[in-house]
PDB file of C-alpha atoms in Angstrom:
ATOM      1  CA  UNK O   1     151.431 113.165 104.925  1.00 57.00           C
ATOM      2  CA  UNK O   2     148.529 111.941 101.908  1.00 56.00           C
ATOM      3  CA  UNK O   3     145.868 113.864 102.737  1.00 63.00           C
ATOM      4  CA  UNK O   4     147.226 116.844 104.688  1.00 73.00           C
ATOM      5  CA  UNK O   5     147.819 118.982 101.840  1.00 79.00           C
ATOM      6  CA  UNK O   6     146.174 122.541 101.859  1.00 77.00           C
ATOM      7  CA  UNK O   7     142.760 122.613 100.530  1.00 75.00           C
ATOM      8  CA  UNK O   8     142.286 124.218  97.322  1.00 78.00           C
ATOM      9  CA  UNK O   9     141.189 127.808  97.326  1.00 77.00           C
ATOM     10  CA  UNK O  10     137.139 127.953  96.641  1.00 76.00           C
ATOM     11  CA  UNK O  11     136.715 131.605  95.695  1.00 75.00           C
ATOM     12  CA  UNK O  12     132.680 131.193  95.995  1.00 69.00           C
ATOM     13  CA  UNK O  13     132.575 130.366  99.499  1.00 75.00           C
ATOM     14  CA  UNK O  14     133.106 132.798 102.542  1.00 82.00           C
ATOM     15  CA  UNK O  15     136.272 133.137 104.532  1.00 90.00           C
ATOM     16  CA  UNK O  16     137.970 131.534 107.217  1.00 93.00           C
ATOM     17  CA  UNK O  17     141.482 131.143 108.858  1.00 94.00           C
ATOM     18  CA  UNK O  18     142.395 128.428 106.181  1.00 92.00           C
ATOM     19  CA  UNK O  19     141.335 130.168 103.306  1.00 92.00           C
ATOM     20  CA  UNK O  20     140.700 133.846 103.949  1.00 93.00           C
ATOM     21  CA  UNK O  21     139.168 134.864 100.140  1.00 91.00           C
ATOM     22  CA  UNK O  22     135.872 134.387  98.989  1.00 85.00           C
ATOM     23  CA  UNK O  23     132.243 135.866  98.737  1.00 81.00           C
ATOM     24  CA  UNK O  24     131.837 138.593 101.025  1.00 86.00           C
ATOM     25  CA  UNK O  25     128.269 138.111 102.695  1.00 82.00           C
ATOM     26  CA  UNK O  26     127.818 141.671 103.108  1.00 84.00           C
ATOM     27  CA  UNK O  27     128.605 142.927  99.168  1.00 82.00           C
ATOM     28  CA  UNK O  28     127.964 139.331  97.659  1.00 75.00           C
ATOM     29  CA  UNK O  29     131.114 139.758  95.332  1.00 79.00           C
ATOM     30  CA  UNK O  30     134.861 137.898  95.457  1.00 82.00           C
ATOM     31  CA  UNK O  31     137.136 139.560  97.554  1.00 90.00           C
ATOM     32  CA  UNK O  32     139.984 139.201  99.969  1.00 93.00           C
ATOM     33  CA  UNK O  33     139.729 139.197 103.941  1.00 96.00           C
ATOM     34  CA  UNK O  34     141.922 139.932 107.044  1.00 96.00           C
ATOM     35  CA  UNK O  35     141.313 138.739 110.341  1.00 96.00           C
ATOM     36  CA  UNK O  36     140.705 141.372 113.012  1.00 96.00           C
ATOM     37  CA  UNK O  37     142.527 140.868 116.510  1.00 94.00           C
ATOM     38  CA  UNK O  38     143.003 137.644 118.578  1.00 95.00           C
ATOM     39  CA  UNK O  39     140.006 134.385 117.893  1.00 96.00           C
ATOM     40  CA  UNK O  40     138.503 134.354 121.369  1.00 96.00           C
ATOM     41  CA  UNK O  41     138.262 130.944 122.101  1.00 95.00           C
ATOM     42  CA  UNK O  42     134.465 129.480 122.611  1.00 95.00           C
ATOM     43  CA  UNK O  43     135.234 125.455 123.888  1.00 94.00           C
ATOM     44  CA  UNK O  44     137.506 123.280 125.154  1.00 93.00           C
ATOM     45  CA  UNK O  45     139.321 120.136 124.559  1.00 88.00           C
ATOM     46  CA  UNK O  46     137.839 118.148 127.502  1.00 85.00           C
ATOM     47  CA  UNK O  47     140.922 117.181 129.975  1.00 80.00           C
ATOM     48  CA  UNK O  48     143.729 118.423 127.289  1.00 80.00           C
ATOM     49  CA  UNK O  49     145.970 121.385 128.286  1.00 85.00           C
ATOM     50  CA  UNK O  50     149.647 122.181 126.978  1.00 85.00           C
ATOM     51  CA  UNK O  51     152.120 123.391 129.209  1.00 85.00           C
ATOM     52  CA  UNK O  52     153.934 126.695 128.266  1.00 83.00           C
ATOM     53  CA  UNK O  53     157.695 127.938 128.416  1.00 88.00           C
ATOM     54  CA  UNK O  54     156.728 129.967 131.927  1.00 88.00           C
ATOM     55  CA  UNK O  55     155.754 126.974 133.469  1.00 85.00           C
ATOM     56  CA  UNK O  56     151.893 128.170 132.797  1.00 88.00           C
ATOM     57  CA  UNK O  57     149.030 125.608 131.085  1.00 87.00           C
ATOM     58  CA  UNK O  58     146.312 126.412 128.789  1.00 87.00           C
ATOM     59  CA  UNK O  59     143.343 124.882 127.852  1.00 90.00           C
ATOM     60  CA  UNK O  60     143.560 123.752 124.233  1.00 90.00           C
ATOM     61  CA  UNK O  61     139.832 125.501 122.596  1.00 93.00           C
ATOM     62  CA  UNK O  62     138.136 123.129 119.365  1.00 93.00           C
ATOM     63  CA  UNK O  63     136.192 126.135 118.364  1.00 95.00           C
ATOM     64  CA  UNK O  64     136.483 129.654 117.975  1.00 97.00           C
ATOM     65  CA  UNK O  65     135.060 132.994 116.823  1.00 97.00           C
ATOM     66  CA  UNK O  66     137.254 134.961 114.492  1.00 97.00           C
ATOM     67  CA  UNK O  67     136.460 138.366 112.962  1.00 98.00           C
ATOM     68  CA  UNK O  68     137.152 138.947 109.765  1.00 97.00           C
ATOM     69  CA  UNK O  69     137.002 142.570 107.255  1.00 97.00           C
ATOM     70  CA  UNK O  70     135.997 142.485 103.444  1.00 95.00           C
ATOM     71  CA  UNK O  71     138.646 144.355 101.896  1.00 95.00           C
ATOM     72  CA  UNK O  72     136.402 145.628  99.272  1.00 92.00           C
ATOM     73  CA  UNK O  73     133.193 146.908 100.948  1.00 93.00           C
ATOM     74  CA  UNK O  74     135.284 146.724 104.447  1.00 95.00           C
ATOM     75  CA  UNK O  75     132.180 144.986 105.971  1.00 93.00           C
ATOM     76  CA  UNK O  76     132.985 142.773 108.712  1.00 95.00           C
ATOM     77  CA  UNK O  77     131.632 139.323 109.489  1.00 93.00           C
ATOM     78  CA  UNK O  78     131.976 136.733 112.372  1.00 95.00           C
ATOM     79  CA  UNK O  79     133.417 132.988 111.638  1.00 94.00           C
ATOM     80  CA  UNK O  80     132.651 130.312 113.987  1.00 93.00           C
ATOM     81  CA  UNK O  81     135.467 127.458 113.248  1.00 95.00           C
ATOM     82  CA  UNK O  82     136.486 124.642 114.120  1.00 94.00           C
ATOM     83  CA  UNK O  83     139.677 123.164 114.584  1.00 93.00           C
ATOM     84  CA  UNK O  84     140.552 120.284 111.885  1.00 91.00           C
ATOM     85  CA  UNK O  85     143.470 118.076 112.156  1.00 88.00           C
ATOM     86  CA  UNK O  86     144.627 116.319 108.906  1.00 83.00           C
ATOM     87  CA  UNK O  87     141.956 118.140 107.025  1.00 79.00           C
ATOM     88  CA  UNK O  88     139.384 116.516 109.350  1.00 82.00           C
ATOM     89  CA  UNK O  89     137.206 117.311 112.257  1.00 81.00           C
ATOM     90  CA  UNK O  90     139.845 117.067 115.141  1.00 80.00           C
ATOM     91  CA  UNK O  91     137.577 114.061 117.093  1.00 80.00           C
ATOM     92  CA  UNK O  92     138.170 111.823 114.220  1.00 77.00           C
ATOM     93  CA  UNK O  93     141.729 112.949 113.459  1.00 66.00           C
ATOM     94  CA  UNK O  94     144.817 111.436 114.944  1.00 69.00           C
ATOM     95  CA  UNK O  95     147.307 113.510 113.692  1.00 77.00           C
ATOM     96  CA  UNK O  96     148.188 116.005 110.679  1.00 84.00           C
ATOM     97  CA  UNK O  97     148.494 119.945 110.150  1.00 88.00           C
ATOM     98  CA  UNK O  98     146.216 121.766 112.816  1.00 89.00           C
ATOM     99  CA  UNK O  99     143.544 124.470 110.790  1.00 92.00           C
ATOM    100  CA  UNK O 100     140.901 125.914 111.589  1.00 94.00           C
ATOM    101  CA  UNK O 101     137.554 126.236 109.103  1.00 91.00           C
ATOM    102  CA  UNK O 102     134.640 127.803 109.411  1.00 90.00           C
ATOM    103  CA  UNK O 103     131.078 126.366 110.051  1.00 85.00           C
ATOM    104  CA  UNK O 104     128.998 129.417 111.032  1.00 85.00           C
ATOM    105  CA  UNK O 105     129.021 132.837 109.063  1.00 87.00           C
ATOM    106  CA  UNK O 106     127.445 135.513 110.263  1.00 87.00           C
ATOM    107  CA  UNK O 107     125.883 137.224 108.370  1.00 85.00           C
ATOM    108  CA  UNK O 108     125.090 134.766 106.235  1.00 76.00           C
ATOM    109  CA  UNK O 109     126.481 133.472 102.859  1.00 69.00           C
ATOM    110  CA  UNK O 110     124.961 135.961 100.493  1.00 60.00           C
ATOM    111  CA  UNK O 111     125.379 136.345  96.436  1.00 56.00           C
ATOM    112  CA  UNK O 112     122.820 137.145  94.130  1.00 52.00           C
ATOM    113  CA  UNK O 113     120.630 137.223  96.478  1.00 55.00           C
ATOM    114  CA  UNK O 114     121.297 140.905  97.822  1.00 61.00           C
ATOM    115  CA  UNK O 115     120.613 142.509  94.408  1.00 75.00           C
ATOM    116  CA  UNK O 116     117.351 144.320  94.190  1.00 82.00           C
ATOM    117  CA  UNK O 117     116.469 143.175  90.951  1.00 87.00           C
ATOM    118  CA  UNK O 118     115.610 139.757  91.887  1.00 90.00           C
ATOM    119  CA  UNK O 119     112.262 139.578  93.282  1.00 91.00           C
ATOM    120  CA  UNK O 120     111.532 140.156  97.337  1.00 90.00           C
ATOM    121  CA  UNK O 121     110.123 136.898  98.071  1.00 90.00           C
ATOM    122  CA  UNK O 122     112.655 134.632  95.833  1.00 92.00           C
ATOM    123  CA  UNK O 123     115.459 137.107  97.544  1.00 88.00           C
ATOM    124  CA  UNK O 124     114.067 136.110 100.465  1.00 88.00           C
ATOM    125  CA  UNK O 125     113.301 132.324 100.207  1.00 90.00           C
ATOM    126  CA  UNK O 126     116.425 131.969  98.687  1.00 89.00           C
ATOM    127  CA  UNK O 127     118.137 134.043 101.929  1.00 85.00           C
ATOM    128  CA  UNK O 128     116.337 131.548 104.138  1.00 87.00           C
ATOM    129  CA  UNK O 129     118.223 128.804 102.464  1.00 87.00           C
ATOM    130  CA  UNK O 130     121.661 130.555 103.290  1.00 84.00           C
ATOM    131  CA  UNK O 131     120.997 131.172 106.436  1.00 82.00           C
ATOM    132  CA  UNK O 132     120.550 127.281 106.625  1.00 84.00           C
ATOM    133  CA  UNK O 133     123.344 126.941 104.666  1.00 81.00           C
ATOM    134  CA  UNK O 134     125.583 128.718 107.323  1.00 74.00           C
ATOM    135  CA  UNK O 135     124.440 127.273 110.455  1.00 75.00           C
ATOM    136  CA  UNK O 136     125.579 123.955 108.986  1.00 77.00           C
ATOM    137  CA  UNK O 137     122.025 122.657 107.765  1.00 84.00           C
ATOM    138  CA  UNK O 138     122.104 121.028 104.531  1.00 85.00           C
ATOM    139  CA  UNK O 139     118.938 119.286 104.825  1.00 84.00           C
ATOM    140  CA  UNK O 140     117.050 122.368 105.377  1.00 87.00           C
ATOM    141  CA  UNK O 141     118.925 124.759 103.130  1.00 87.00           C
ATOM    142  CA  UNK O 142     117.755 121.791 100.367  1.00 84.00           C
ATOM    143  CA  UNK O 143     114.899 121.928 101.135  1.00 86.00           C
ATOM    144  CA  UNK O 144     114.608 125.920 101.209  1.00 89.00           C
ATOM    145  CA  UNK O 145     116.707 126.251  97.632  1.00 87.00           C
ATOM    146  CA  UNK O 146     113.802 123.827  96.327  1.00 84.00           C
ATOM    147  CA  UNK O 147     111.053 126.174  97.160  1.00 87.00           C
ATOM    148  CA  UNK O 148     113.269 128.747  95.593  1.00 89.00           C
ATOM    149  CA  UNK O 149     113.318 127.336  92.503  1.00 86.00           C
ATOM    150  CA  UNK O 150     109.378 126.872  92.868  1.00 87.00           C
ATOM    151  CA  UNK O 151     108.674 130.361  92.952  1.00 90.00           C
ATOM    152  CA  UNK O 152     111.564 131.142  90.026  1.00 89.00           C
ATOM    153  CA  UNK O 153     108.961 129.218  87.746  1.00 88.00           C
ATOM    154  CA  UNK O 154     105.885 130.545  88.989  1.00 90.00           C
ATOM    155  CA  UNK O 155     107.843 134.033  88.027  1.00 91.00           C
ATOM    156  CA  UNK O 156     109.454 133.394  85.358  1.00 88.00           C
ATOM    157  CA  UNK O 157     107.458 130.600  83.857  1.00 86.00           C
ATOM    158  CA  UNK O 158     104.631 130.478  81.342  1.00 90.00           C
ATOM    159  CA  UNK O 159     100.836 130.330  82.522  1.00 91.00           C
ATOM    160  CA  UNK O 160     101.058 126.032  80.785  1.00 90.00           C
ATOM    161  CA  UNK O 161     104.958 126.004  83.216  1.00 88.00           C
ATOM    162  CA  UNK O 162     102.435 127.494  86.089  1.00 89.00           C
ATOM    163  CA  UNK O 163     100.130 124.644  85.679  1.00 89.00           C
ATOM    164  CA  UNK O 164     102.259 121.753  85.202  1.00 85.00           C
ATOM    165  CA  UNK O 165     103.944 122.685  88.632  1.00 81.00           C
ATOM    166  CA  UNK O 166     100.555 121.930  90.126  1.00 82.00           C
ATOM    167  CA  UNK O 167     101.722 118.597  88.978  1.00 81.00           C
ATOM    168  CA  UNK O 168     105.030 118.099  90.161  1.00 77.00           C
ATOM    169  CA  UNK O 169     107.994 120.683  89.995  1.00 77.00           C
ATOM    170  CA  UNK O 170     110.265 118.676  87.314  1.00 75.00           C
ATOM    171  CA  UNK O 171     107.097 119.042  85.257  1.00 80.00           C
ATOM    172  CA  UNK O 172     107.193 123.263  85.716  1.00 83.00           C
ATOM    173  CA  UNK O 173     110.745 122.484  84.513  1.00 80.00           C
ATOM    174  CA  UNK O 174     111.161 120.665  81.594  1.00 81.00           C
ATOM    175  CA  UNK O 175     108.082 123.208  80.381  1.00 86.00           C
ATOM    176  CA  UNK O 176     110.428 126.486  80.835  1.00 85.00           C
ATOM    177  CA  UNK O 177     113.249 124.271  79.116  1.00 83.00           C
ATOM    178  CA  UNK O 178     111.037 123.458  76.375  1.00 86.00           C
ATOM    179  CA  UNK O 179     110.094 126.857  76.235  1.00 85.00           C
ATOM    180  CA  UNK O 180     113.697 128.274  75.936  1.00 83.00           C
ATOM    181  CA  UNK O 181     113.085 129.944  79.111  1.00 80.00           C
ATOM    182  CA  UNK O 182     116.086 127.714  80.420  1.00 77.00           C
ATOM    183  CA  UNK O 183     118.892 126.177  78.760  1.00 73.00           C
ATOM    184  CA  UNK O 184     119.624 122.275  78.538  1.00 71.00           C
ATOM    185  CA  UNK O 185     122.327 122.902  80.839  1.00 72.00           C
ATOM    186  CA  UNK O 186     120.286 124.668  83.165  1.00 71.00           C
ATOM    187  CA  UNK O 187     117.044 122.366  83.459  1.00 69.00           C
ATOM    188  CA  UNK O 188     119.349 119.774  84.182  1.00 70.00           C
ATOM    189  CA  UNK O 189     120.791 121.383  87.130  1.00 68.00           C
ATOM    190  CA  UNK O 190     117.276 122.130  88.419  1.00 66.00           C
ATOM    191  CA  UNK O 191     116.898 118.422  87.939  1.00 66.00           C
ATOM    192  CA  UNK O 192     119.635 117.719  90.530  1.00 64.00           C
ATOM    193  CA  UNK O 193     118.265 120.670  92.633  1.00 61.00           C
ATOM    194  CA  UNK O 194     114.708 119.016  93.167  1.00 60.00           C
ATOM    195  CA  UNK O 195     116.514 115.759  93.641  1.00 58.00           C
ATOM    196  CA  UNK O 196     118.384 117.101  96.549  1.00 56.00           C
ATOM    197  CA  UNK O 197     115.362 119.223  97.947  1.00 58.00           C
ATOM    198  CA  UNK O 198     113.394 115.752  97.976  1.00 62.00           C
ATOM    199  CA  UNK O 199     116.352 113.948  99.581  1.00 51.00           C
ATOM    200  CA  UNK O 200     116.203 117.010 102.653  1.00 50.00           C
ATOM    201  CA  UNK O 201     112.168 116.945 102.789  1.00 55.00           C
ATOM    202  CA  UNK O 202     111.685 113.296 102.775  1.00 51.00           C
ATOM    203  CA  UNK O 203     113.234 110.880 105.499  1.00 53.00           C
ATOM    204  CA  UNK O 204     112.423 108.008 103.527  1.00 50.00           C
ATOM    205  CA  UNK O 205     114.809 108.348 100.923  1.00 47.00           C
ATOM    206  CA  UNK O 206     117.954 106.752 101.006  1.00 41.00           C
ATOM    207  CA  UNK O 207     120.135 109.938  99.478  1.00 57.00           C
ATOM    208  CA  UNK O 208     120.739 112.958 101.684  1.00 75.00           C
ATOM    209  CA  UNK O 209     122.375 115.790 101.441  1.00 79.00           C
ATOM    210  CA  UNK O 210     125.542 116.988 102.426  1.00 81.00           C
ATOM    211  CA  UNK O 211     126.903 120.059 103.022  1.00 80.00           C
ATOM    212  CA  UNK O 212     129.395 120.211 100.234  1.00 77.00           C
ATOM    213  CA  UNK O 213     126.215 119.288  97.913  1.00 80.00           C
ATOM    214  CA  UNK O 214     123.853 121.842  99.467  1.00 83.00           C
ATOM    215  CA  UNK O 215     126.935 124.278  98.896  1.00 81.00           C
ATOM    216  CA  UNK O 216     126.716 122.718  94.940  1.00 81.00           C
ATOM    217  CA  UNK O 217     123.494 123.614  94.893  1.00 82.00           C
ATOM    218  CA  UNK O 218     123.511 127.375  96.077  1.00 84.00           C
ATOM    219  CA  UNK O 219     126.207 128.080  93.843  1.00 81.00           C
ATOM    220  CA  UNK O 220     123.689 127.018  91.450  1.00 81.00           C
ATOM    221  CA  UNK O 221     120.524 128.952  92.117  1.00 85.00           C
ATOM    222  CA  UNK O 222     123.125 132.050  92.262  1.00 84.00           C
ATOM    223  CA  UNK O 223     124.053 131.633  88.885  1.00 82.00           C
ATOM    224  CA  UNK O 224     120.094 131.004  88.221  1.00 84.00           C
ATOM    225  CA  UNK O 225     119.322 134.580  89.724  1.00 88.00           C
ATOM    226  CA  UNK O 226     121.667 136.298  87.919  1.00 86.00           C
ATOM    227  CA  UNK O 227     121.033 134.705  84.540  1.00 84.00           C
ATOM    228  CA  UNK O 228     117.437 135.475  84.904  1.00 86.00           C
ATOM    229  CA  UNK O 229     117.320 138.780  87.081  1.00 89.00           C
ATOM    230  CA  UNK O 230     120.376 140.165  87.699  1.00 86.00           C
ATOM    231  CA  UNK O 231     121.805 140.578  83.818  1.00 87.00           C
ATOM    232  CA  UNK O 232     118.592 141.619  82.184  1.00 86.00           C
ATOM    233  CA  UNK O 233     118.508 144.539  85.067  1.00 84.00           C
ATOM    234  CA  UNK O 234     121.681 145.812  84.718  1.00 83.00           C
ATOM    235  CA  UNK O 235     121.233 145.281  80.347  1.00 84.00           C
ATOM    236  CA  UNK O 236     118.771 147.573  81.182  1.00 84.00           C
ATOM    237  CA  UNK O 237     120.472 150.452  83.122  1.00 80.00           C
ATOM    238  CA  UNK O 238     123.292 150.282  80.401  1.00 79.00           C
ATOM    239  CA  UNK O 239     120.784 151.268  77.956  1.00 72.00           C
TER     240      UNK O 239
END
């Protein structure tokens, strides 16, 4: 059937059922997953059961908790999921291949954000976001990542970046950019960053965010960290 094709593997998000590989929360690298016992089954289908071979019925769940272990740091994290039908939430599905994905992670999505070289309170602005992030909160992980990338350039940026965020935040940008302190490639990506924070903080705007794009943008202010922090620390150690 169009449109009930597996989804394609996304190696920078964390596992579930459909797609168990992906950034372990607890060790913030790739790795592979397997799922620990039986899902135990959290809600119900209202007034749908199946009938079973014994003559039995059961109550047909829409959401679940599944355990799953790293197989690198062999951490374990819960998955809340839900049940999809057709590659879409199963209220809005009539029929397709049944999967489950996952909309809570617990702990949270992690990445650069658990290595000690980048600053406590950007770690733990940025951790704040993720948290949103996992409990299915795009508007307020936006809005978090935003605030992130506030105090990135009142770290990282000049005393003249410093000032001109007074101003406005795109202005503390295009200062580091023009100071080489981040590429062209990167300044624009903080450009769509304080776009989307503005489109979670304001209820006036048309835009909002969604959770694929809040997703876009953590993936973002990961690679940020580790361009900025994470590389220079360990360039150090090497020496």
């Amino acid at each position: 059937m169009p449109g009930d094709d597996d989804p394609p593997h996304d190696p920078d998000t964390p596992p579930d059922s459909a797609d168990p590989a992906g950034i372990c929360p607890r060790c913030g690298v790739a790795s592979s997953f397997t799922r620990l016992g039986d899902p135990a089954d959290l809600a119900y289908r209202r007034g749908l059961i199946a009938s079973l071979p014994d003559g039995s019925t059961m109550r047909l769940p829409y959401e679940r908790a599944s355990l799953f272990e790293c197989l690198g740091c062999h951490g374990r994290l819960v998955v809340i999921e839900e049940l999809t039908v057709g590659n879409k939430p199963w209220r809005e599905s009539g029929s397709g291949t049944e999967r489950w994905r996952g909309i809570h992670w617990w702990p949270p999505a992690a990445g650069a954000s658990v290595d000690e070289a980048v600053p406590p309170r950007i770690r733990d602005v940025f951790a704040e976001g993720m948290r949103c992030l996992g409990a299915n909160a795009p508007r307020a992980a936006a809005v978090m990542f935003g605030r992130t990338l506030e105090a990135i350039v009142r770290n990282r940026g000049s005393d003249q970046a410093v000032k001109a965020l007074e101003r406005r935040l795109a202005d503390g940008l295009e200062v580091m950019a023009a100071e080489g302190e981040l590429s062209k490639d990167l300044a624009s990506w903080a450009k769509e960053l304080r776009l989307a924070r503005n489109a979670g903080g304001h209820d006036e705007l048309i835009d909002d965010v969604t959770p694929d794009e809040a997703r876009q943008l953590s993936k973002f202010l990961d690679q940020l960290l580790i361009n900025l922090y994470v590389m220079p620390a360990r360039l150090r150690r090497a020496k």
